[in-house]
Coordinates of C-alpha atoms in Angstrom, one line a residue:
Chain A
M2 CA 66.5 74.3 -38.6
A3 CA 70.3 74.0 -39.1
A4 CA 70.8 73.5 -35.4
A5 CA 68.2 70.8 -35.3
A6 CA 69.8 69.0 -38.2
L7 CA 73.3 69.3 -36.6
S8 CA 72.1 67.9 -33.3
W9 CA 70.4 65.1 -35.1
A10 CA 73.5 64.3 -37.0
L11 CA 75.7 64.4 -33.9
R12 CA 73.3 62.1 -32.1
A13 CA 73.4 59.8 -35.1
A14 CA 77.2 59.9 -35.3
R15 CA 77.5 59.0 -31.6
Q16 CA 75.5 55.8 -31.7
V17 CA 77.2 53.2 -29.6
L18 CA 76.9 49.6 -30.6
P19 CA 76.6 47.0 -27.9
S20 CA 80.1 46.6 -26.6
P21 CA 81.0 43.1 -25.3
C22 CA 82.1 41.7 -28.5
P23 CA 85.7 40.8 -29.3
G24 CA 85.7 42.3 -32.8
Q25 CA 85.9 45.9 -33.9
V26 CA 83.7 48.4 -32.1
R27 CA 82.5 51.2 -34.3
S28 CA 81.1 54.3 -32.6
Y29 CA 80.6 56.4 -35.7
Y30 CA 79.4 56.1 -39.3
V31 CA 82.2 55.8 -41.7
D32 CA 81.6 59.1 -43.5
W33 CA 79.0 61.8 -44.0
R34 CA 77.8 60.2 -47.2
M35 CA 76.9 57.1 -45.2
L36 CA 75.1 59.3 -42.7
R37 CA 73.1 60.9 -45.5
D38 CA 72.2 57.5 -46.8
V39 CA 71.0 56.5 -43.4
K40 CA 68.8 59.5 -43.2
R41 CA 67.3 58.8 -46.6
R42 CA 66.5 55.2 -45.6
K43 CA 64.8 56.4 -42.4
L44 CA 62.7 58.9 -44.3
A45 CA 61.8 56.4 -47.0
Y46 CA 60.6 54.0 -44.3
E47 CA 58.4 56.7 -42.8
Y48 CA 56.8 57.9 -46.0
A49 CA 56.6 54.5 -47.7
D50 CA 52.9 53.9 -47.1
E51 CA 51.8 57.4 -48.3
R52 CA 53.9 57.1 -51.4
L53 CA 52.4 53.8 -52.2
R54 CA 48.9 55.1 -51.9
I55 CA 49.4 58.2 -53.8
N56 CA 51.1 56.3 -56.5
A57 CA 48.2 53.9 -56.6
I58 CA 46.0 56.9 -57.4
R59 CA 48.4 58.2 -60.0
K60 CA 49.1 55.0 -62.0
N61 CA 45.5 54.4 -62.7
S62 CA 43.3 54.2 -65.7
I63 CA 40.0 54.4 -63.8
L64 CA 40.2 57.6 -61.9
P65 CA 39.8 61.0 -63.6
K66 CA 43.0 62.6 -64.9
E67 CA 42.5 65.8 -62.9
L68 CA 42.6 63.7 -59.7
Q69 CA 45.8 62.1 -60.9
E70 CA 47.4 65.5 -61.6
V71 CA 46.6 66.6 -58.1
A72 CA 48.1 63.4 -56.8
D73 CA 51.2 64.2 -58.9
K74 CA 51.6 67.5 -57.2
E75 CA 51.1 66.0 -53.8
I76 CA 53.8 63.4 -54.3
A77 CA 56.2 66.0 -55.5
A78 CA 55.6 68.0 -52.4
L79 CA 56.8 65.2 -50.1
P80 CA 60.5 65.6 -48.9
R81 CA 63.0 64.7 -51.5
D82 CA 64.8 62.2 -49.3
S83 CA 61.7 60.1 -48.8
C84 CA 61.8 58.5 -52.2
P85 CA 63.4 55.0 -52.1
V86 CA 65.2 55.6 -55.4
R87 CA 67.8 57.9 -53.7
I88 CA 69.0 55.1 -51.5
R89 CA 72.3 53.7 -52.5
N90 CA 73.4 50.3 -51.2
R91 CA 76.8 51.2 -49.9
C92 CA 79.3 48.9 -48.3
V93 CA 78.6 48.7 -44.6
L94 CA 82.2 48.8 -43.5
T95 CA 83.8 51.1 -46.0
S96 CA 80.9 53.1 -47.4
R97 CA 82.0 52.2 -51.0
P98 CA 79.2 52.9 -53.4
R99 CA 80.2 50.5 -56.1
G100 CA 81.2 46.9 -56.2
V101 CA 78.9 46.0 -53.3
R102 CA 77.6 42.4 -53.0
R103 CA 74.0 42.7 -51.9
R104 CA 73.9 39.5 -49.9
W105 CA 76.7 40.5 -47.6
R106 CA 76.3 44.3 -47.9
L107 CA 80.1 44.5 -48.3
S108 CA 82.3 45.9 -51.0
R109 CA 84.4 43.5 -53.0
I110 CA 87.6 44.4 -51.3
V111 CA 86.3 43.9 -47.8
F112 CA 84.6 40.7 -48.9
R113 CA 87.8 39.3 -50.3
H114 CA 89.7 40.3 -47.1
F115 CA 87.4 38.5 -44.8
A116 CA 87.0 35.5 -47.0
D117 CA 90.7 35.0 -47.2
H118 CA 91.0 35.1 -43.5
A119 CA 88.2 32.5 -43.2
Q120 CA 85.9 34.9 -41.5
M121 CA 83.0 34.4 -43.9
S122 CA 80.9 31.4 -43.1
G123 CA 80.5 29.1 -46.0
V124 CA 82.6 31.1 -48.4
Q125 CA 85.4 29.3 -50.2
R126 CA 87.8 30.1 -53.0
A127 CA 86.4 28.9 -56.2
M128 CA 88.3 26.2 -58.1
W129 CA 86.9 24.1 -60.8
Chain B
K8 CA 60.1 13.1 36.8
S9 CA 58.8 13.9 33.4
T10 CA 59.1 10.2 32.3
A11 CA 57.2 9.1 35.4
S12 CA 54.4 11.5 34.6
K13 CA 54.4 10.4 31.0
D14 CA 54.0 6.8 32.0
S15 CA 51.1 7.7 34.3
T16 CA 49.5 9.7 31.5
T17 CA 49.7 6.7 29.2
E18 CA 48.1 4.6 31.9
G19 CA 45.5 7.2 32.5
A20 CA 45.0 7.3 28.7
S21 CA 44.3 3.6 28.5
K22 CA 41.9 3.9 31.4
R23 CA 40.2 6.9 29.9
Q24 CA 39.6 5.2 26.6
E25 CA 37.3 2.7 28.4
G26 CA 35.1 5.3 29.9
T27 CA 34.5 7.6 26.9
A28 CA 31.2 9.0 26.0
G29 CA 30.3 11.8 23.5
T30 CA 32.4 12.8 20.4
P31 CA 34.2 16.0 21.6
K32 CA 35.6 14.0 24.5
Q33 CA 36.7 11.3 22.2
K34 CA 38.5 13.7 20.0
L35 CA 40.3 15.3 22.8
L36 CA 41.3 12.0 24.2
E37 CA 42.7 10.9 20.9
I38 CA 44.7 14.0 20.6
I39 CA 46.1 13.7 24.1
G40 CA 47.0 10.1 23.3
N41 CA 48.8 11.1 20.2
M42 CA 50.7 14.0 21.7
K43 CA 54.4 13.7 21.3
V44 CA 57.5 15.9 21.6
E45 CA 57.7 16.5 17.8
V46 CA 55.4 19.4 17.0
S47 CA 53.3 19.6 13.9
Y48 CA 51.0 22.4 13.1
R49 CA 48.2 20.1 12.1
K50 CA 48.0 18.7 15.5
K51 CA 48.0 22.1 17.1
L52 CA 45.1 23.1 14.9
Q53 CA 43.3 19.9 15.9
E54 CA 43.9 20.7 19.5
L55 CA 42.6 24.2 19.1
K56 CA 39.5 22.9 17.4
A57 CA 39.0 20.3 20.1
S58 CA 39.4 22.8 22.8
E59 CA 36.8 25.0 21.1
S60 CA 34.4 22.1 21.1
K61 CA 35.4 21.2 24.6
K62 CA 34.7 24.8 25.7
Q63 CA 31.1 24.4 24.5
A64 CA 30.9 21.1 26.3
M65 CA 32.3 22.7 29.4
N66 CA 29.7 25.4 29.3
R67 CA 27.1 22.8 29.2
L68 CA 28.6 20.8 32.0
E69 CA 29.9 23.7 34.1
G70 CA 30.8 21.7 37.1
P71 CA 32.3 23.1 40.3
N72 CA 35.8 22.6 38.9
G73 CA 36.0 25.9 37.2
E74 CA 38.5 27.2 39.8
G75 CA 40.8 24.2 39.4
P76 CA 43.8 25.5 37.5
Q77 CA 45.2 28.1 39.9
R78 CA 48.5 26.3 40.5
T79 CA 51.4 28.0 38.7
T80 CA 49.9 31.1 37.3
E81 CA 52.8 32.2 35.1
D82 CA 52.9 28.8 33.3
L83 CA 49.2 28.9 32.8
Q84 CA 49.4 32.4 31.4
R85 CA 51.9 31.2 28.8
L86 CA 49.5 28.4 27.8
N87 CA 46.4 29.0 25.8
P88 CA 43.6 29.7 28.3
E89 CA 41.2 27.6 26.2
L90 CA 43.5 24.7 26.3
V91 CA 43.7 25.1 30.1
K92 CA 40.0 25.1 30.4
A93 CA 39.8 22.1 28.1
A94 CA 42.2 20.3 30.3
S95 CA 40.3 21.1 33.4
A96 CA 37.0 20.0 31.8
V97 CA 38.6 16.7 30.6
A98 CA 39.9 16.1 34.1
S99 CA 36.5 16.8 35.6
S100 CA 34.7 14.5 33.2
L101 CA 37.0 11.6 33.9
P102 CA 36.0 9.1 36.6
L103 CA 39.1 8.7 38.7
N104 CA 41.9 10.9 40.2
K105 CA 40.8 14.2 38.8
K106 CA 43.5 16.4 40.3
Q107 CA 46.3 14.1 39.2
T108 CA 45.0 13.8 35.6
E109 CA 44.6 17.5 35.5
S110 CA 48.1 18.2 36.6
E111 CA 49.5 15.7 34.1
L112 CA 47.5 17.2 31.3
L113 CA 48.8 20.7 32.2
A114 CA 52.3 19.4 32.3
Q115 CA 51.9 17.9 28.9
L116 CA 50.6 21.2 27.6
R117 CA 53.5 23.1 29.2
R118 CA 56.0 20.8 27.5
H119 CA 54.2 21.2 24.2
E120 CA 54.5 24.9 24.5
E121 CA 58.1 24.8 25.4
T122 CA 59.0 22.7 22.4
T123 CA 57.0 24.9 20.1
D124 CA 58.8 28.0 21.4
K125 CA 62.2 26.4 21.1
Q126 CA 61.5 25.2 17.6
R127 CA 60.0 28.5 16.5
R128 CA 63.2 30.3 17.7
V129 CA 65.7 27.9 16.4
G130 CA 64.0 26.8 13.2
T131 CA 63.0 23.4 12.3
V132 CA 66.4 22.1 11.4
N133 CA 67.5 19.4 13.8
I134 CA 71.1 18.5 13.0
R135 CA 70.8 15.2 14.6
N136 CA 68.0 14.2 12.3
V137 CA 70.0 15.3 9.3
I138 CA 73.2 13.5 10.2
S139 CA 71.5 10.3 11.3
E140 CA 70.3 9.8 7.7
M141 CA 73.7 10.3 6.2
T142 CA 76.0 7.3 5.8
V143 CA 79.5 7.1 4.5
K144 CA 79.5 5.5 1.1
R145 CA 82.2 2.9 0.4
Q146 CA 83.5 2.3 -3.1
S147 CA 85.2 -0.9 -4.2
P148 CA 88.6 -0.2 -5.7
A149 CA 87.5 -1.7 -9.0
Q150 CA 84.5 0.5 -9.3
R151 CA 86.5 3.5 -8.3
G152 CA 89.0 2.9 -11.1
V153 CA 86.1 2.6 -13.5
R154 CA 84.6 5.8 -12.4
I155 CA 87.8 7.8 -12.6
S156 CA 88.5 6.6 -16.1
R157 CA 84.9 7.5 -17.0
R158 CA 85.4 11.0 -15.7
I159 CA 88.7 11.5 -17.5
S160 CA 87.7 10.4 -21.0
L161 CA 84.4 10.2 -22.7
E162 CA 85.0 7.4 -25.1
F163 CA 82.9 7.5 -28.3
D164 CA 82.2 5.0 -31.0
E165 CA 82.7 6.0 -34.6
D166 CA 79.0 6.9 -34.7
G167 CA 79.3 9.2 -31.8
Q168 CA 77.4 6.9 -29.4
R169 CA 78.9 6.6 -25.9
L170 CA 80.8 3.3 -25.3
R171 CA 79.6 2.9 -21.7
P172 CA 76.0 3.6 -21.3
E173 CA 75.1 5.4 -18.1
R174 CA 73.5 3.0 -15.7
F175 CA 75.3 4.4 -12.8
S176 CA 72.8 6.9 -11.6
S177 CA 70.5 4.0 -10.4
Q178 CA 73.4 2.0 -9.0
S179 CA 74.7 4.7 -6.6
F180 CA 71.3 4.8 -4.9
D181 CA 71.1 1.1 -4.5
S182 CA 71.3 0.9 -0.7
R183 CA 68.6 3.5 -0.1
S184 CA 65.8 4.5 -2.5
L185 CA 65.1 8.1 -3.2
K186 CA 61.5 8.1 -2.0
E187 CA 62.0 6.7 1.5
G188 CA 63.4 8.4 4.6
K189 CA 62.4 11.0 7.0
R190 CA 61.8 14.6 5.9
L191 CA 64.7 16.9 7.0
N192 CA 62.9 20.2 6.6
I193 CA 66.0 21.9 5.4
F194 CA 64.4 23.8 2.5
T195 CA 61.6 26.1 3.6
K196 CA 59.1 27.5 1.2
A197 CA 59.6 31.1 0.2
S198 CA 56.0 32.0 0.7
T199 CA 56.3 35.5 1.9
E200 CA 58.6 36.8 -0.8
P201 CA 56.0 37.6 -3.6
E202 CA 54.0 39.7 -1.1
R203 CA 56.9 41.8 -0.1
A204 CA 58.0 42.3 -3.7
L205 CA 54.7 44.0 -4.6
E206 CA 55.0 46.6 -1.9
T207 CA 58.3 48.3 -2.6
V208 CA 58.8 50.1 -5.9
S209 CA 56.1 51.9 -7.8
S210 CA 58.3 53.2 -10.7
P211 CA 62.0 52.7 -11.0
T212 CA 64.0 55.9 -11.2
I213 CA 66.6 56.7 -13.8
W214 CA 69.3 56.0 -11.2
D215 CA 67.9 52.6 -10.5
L216 CA 67.8 51.8 -14.2
E217 CA 71.4 53.0 -14.6
F218 CA 72.5 50.9 -11.6
A219 CA 70.7 47.9 -13.0
K220 CA 72.4 48.4 -16.4
E221 CA 75.8 48.7 -14.7
I222 CA 75.3 45.5 -12.7
A223 CA 74.2 43.7 -15.8
A224 CA 77.2 44.9 -17.8
L225 CA 79.6 43.8 -14.9
T226 CA 78.0 40.4 -14.4
A227 CA 77.8 39.6 -18.1
Q228 CA 80.8 37.2 -18.4
P229 CA 81.9 36.2 -21.8
P230 CA 80.5 32.8 -22.7
R231 CA 82.6 29.9 -21.6
N232 CA 81.4 27.4 -24.2
G233 CA 79.3 27.1 -27.3
F234 CA 76.1 26.5 -25.4
E235 CA 76.4 29.7 -23.4
E236 CA 77.2 31.6 -26.6
M237 CA 74.0 30.2 -28.2
I238 CA 72.0 31.1 -25.1
Q239 CA 73.3 34.7 -25.4
W240 CA 72.5 34.9 -29.0
T241 CA 69.0 33.6 -28.4
K242 CA 68.5 36.2 -25.7
E243 CA 69.6 38.9 -28.1
G244 CA 67.4 37.6 -30.8
I245 CA 70.1 36.7 -33.2
L246 CA 69.3 33.0 -33.0
W247 CA 65.8 31.7 -33.3
E248 CA 64.2 29.5 -30.7
F249 CA 64.0 25.8 -31.6
P250 CA 61.6 24.0 -32.5
I251 CA 61.0 26.8 -35.0
D252 CA 57.8 28.6 -34.5
N253 CA 56.6 30.0 -37.8
E254 CA 54.4 32.6 -36.2
V255 CA 56.9 34.3 -34.0
G256 CA 56.2 38.0 -33.8
M257 CA 53.0 37.6 -35.7
D258 CA 50.1 38.1 -33.2
D259 CA 47.4 38.2 -35.8
D260 CA 44.3 37.1 -33.9
A261 CA 42.0 37.8 -36.8
E262 CA 40.2 35.1 -38.7
F263 CA 40.5 34.6 -42.4
H264 CA 37.1 36.1 -43.1
E265 CA 38.3 39.4 -41.7
H266 CA 41.1 39.5 -44.1
I267 CA 39.1 38.6 -47.2
F268 CA 35.7 40.1 -46.9
L269 CA 36.6 43.7 -46.6
E270 CA 33.5 45.1 -48.4
K271 CA 31.9 46.2 -45.1
H272 CA 34.7 48.9 -44.8
L273 CA 33.5 50.4 -48.1
E274 CA 30.5 52.0 -46.6
G275 CA 31.9 55.5 -46.7
F276 CA 32.3 55.5 -50.5
P277 CA 29.7 56.4 -53.2
K278 CA 28.1 53.3 -54.7
E279 CA 28.6 54.2 -58.3
G280 CA 31.4 55.7 -60.2
P281 CA 35.0 55.3 -60.8
I282 CA 36.0 55.7 -57.1
R283 CA 33.9 52.7 -56.2
H284 CA 35.5 50.8 -59.0
F285 CA 39.0 51.8 -57.8
M286 CA 38.2 50.9 -54.2
E287 CA 36.9 47.5 -55.2
L288 CA 40.2 46.8 -56.9
V289 CA 42.1 48.0 -53.8
I290 CA 40.1 45.6 -51.7
C291 CA 40.7 42.8 -54.1
G292 CA 44.4 43.4 -53.8
L293 CA 44.3 43.6 -50.0
S294 CA 42.4 40.4 -49.7
K295 CA 45.1 38.6 -51.5
N296 CA 47.8 40.1 -49.3
P297 CA 49.1 37.8 -46.6
Y298 CA 51.7 40.2 -45.2
L299 CA 49.5 42.9 -43.8
S300 CA 47.5 42.6 -40.6
V301 CA 43.8 43.4 -40.5
K302 CA 44.5 46.7 -38.8
Q303 CA 46.9 47.8 -41.5
K304 CA 44.4 46.9 -44.2
I305 CA 41.7 48.9 -42.5
E306 CA 44.1 51.8 -42.1
H307 CA 44.8 51.7 -45.8
I308 CA 41.1 51.9 -46.7
E309 CA 40.6 54.7 -44.2
W310 CA 43.4 56.7 -45.7
F311 CA 41.7 56.5 -49.1
E312 CA 38.4 57.5 -47.5
K313 CA 40.0 60.6 -45.9
Y314 CA 41.8 61.5 -49.2
F315 CA 38.7 61.3 -51.2
E316 CA 36.7 63.3 -48.6
E317 CA 39.3 66.1 -48.9
K318 CA 39.1 66.1 -52.7
K319 CA 35.3 66.0 -52.7
E320 CA 34.7 69.6 -53.7
F321 CA 37.3 69.2 -56.4
L322 CA 35.6 66.1 -57.7
Q323 CA 32.3 67.7 -57.8
E324 CA 33.6 70.4 -60.1
I325 CA 34.4 67.7 -62.6

């Protein structure tokens, strides 16, 4: 179990992005927290349909309550990382958990850095 | 010697045309009259057809001239025996000077065969034909100056329209139009390639794939200009294809009624009770959903069916 997880993690860490681009080439995730976040996103994607359906049974006033209790237990039995609530929108470049602008998926510091170097399309310093 | 015989064949041809009778003979005579040094496959086919028909005619006639063509056996072996028989039959059917006409016909055939062999070996490119059509183009110094300046600077108006509109593609071809002229036969059709391609590889091995990837990585030059960059982006999928197709990636072939009227999938459920009520709500929601395909909707309903099947015993206790 641990070996499988380790091999999975190693394979994930060694993902090579397509190379012929003049910018930075990143072959690893920034840190382990980012890796864990990636794992959670993948699991959430896999179990999304099931969770939706079981929740539709649970949040219901028509079906009998016993059925809903059974559904409660079922959804609790799913892997913990499959719930979308555990996903954190981290910065894509620095893995910073806070201060992340959702449109660019970047933390405020990185965003400011690129915008000042005119590498963000359509972004300008505000002045009014 | 060949020109003399050619003249006599043309004389013979003119005389022959007077004494014609029957359609296979007429065909053959026309063909012989039209025979030239330039070879075309169509005429060869016509000749073969005519010789077939002539063979039938000869079998009907079957004169005493069956043993005629014994002259130069090696030449005649190169020639098509049907053509030889046709030649002898023609010679026999004609009124005057049978042996001479026969020899002339055979000489024509021999020349024909020689030229086809030569052309088959060398290919149909005749350099003389190619060069004869080319001429040296002369430019007036004024025009030359204009052209050079045009090449150096593309001058634009304020609006971005070109100052000098391009009329010069039609002018350069003034002396000779594009549609006239003899065919040069430089470009041959690649007709045999698709047949060969199907024969070779059944399934590419890993080494082949790696090799292909290596070659693609080596030959992928960085884009020289904005157009090539955009082409690369379109290939990768970063840039959409224009004009924008709203239904890219959405291959939903189902009609609207398959999306909306989903009640026929509710057959596995009991007709009364809260489950039916619940499933009807589910179906109402699905019918209003434009984002799922019909397959996904059916899967959704089937999942519920399975789930309630499993819980059946539990439900009956209640």
